[in-house]
mmCIF file of C-alpha atoms in Angstrom:
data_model
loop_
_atom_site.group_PDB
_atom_site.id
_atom_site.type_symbol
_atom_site.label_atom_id
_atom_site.label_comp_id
_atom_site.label_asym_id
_atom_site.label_seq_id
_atom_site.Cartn_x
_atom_site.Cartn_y
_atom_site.Cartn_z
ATOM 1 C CA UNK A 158 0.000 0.000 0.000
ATOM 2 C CA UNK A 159 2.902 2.372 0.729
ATOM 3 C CA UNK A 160 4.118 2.686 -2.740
ATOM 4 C CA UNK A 161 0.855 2.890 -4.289
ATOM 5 C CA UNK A 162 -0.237 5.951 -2.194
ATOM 6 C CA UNK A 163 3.315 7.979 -2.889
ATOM 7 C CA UNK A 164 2.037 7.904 -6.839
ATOM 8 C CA UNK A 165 -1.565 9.242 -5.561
ATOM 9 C CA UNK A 166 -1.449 13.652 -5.211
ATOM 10 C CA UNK A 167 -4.125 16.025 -4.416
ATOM 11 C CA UNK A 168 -4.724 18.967 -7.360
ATOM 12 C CA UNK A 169 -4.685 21.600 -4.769
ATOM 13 C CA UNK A 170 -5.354 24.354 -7.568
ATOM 14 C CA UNK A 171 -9.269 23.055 -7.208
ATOM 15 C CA UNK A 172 -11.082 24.463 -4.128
ATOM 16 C CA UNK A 173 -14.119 23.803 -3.513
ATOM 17 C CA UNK A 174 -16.543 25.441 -0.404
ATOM 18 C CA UNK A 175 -19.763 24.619 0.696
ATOM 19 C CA UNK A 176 -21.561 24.431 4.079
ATOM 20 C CA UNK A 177 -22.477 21.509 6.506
ATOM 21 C CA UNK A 178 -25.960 22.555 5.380
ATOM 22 C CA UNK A 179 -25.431 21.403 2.075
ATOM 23 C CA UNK A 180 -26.883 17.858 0.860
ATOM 24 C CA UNK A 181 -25.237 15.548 -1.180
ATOM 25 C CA UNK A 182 -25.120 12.502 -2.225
ATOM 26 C CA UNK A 183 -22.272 11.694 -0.737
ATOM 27 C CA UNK A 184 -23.843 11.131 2.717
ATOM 28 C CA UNK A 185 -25.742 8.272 0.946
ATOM 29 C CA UNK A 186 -23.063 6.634 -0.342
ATOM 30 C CA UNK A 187 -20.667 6.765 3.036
ATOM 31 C CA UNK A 188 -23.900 5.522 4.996
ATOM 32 C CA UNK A 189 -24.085 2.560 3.013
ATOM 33 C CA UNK A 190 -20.799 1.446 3.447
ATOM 34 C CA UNK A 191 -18.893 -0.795 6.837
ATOM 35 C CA UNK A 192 -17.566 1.717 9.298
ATOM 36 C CA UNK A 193 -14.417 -0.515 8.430
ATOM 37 C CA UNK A 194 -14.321 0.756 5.123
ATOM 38 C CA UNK A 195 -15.101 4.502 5.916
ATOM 39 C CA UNK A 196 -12.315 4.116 8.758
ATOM 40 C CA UNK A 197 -9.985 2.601 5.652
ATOM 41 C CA UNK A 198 -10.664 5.544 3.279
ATOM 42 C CA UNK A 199 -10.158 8.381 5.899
ATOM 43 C CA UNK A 200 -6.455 6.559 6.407
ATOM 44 C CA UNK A 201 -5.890 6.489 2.746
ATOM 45 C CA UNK A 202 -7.262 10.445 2.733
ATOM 46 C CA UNK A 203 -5.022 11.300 6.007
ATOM 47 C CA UNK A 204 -1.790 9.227 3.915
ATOM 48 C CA UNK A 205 -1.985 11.041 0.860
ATOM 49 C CA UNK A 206 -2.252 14.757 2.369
ATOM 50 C CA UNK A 207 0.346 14.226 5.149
ATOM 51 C CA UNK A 208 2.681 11.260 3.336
ATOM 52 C CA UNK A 209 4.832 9.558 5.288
ATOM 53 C CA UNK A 210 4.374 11.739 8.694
ATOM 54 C CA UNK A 211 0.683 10.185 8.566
ATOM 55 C CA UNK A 212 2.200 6.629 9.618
ATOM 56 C CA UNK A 213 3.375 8.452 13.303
ATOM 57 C CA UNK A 214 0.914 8.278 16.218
ATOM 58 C CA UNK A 215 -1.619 11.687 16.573
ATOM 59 C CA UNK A 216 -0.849 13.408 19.720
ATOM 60 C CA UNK A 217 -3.503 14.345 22.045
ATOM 61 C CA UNK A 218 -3.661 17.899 23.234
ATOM 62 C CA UNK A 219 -5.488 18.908 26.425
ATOM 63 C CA UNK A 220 -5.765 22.626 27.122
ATOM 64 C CA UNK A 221 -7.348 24.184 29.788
ATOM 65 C CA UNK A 222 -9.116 27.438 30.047
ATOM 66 C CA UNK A 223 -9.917 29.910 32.354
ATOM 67 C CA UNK A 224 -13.732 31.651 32.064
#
């Protein structure tokens, strides 16, 4: 899988904006697949726009805040 995501690049001349209001099909699509397989393509999303620092851990943050 490693090699095969290095070849894969995001055209980051395209942007695209739209609200959470907005209703696809997309949400369709996602629902009807295995939270194993939405889980899989978020990885392969997080790979290609971070590369190879996407294979260290994520680091939790806590922050507090004073009202």
């Amino acid at each position: 899988m490693g090699k095969e995501i290095s070849k894969l690049k995001i055209d980051k001349r395209l942007l695209s904006v739209v609200t959470s209001l907005d209703q696809t099909d997309d949400s369709g699509y996602w629902l009807s697949k295995k939270p194993i397989e939405r889980i899989g393509h978020i990885e392969l999303l997080r790979r290609i726009n971070y590369g190879d620092g996407a294979t260290s851990r994520l680091q939790r943050v806590l922050e507090f805040t004073e009202d």
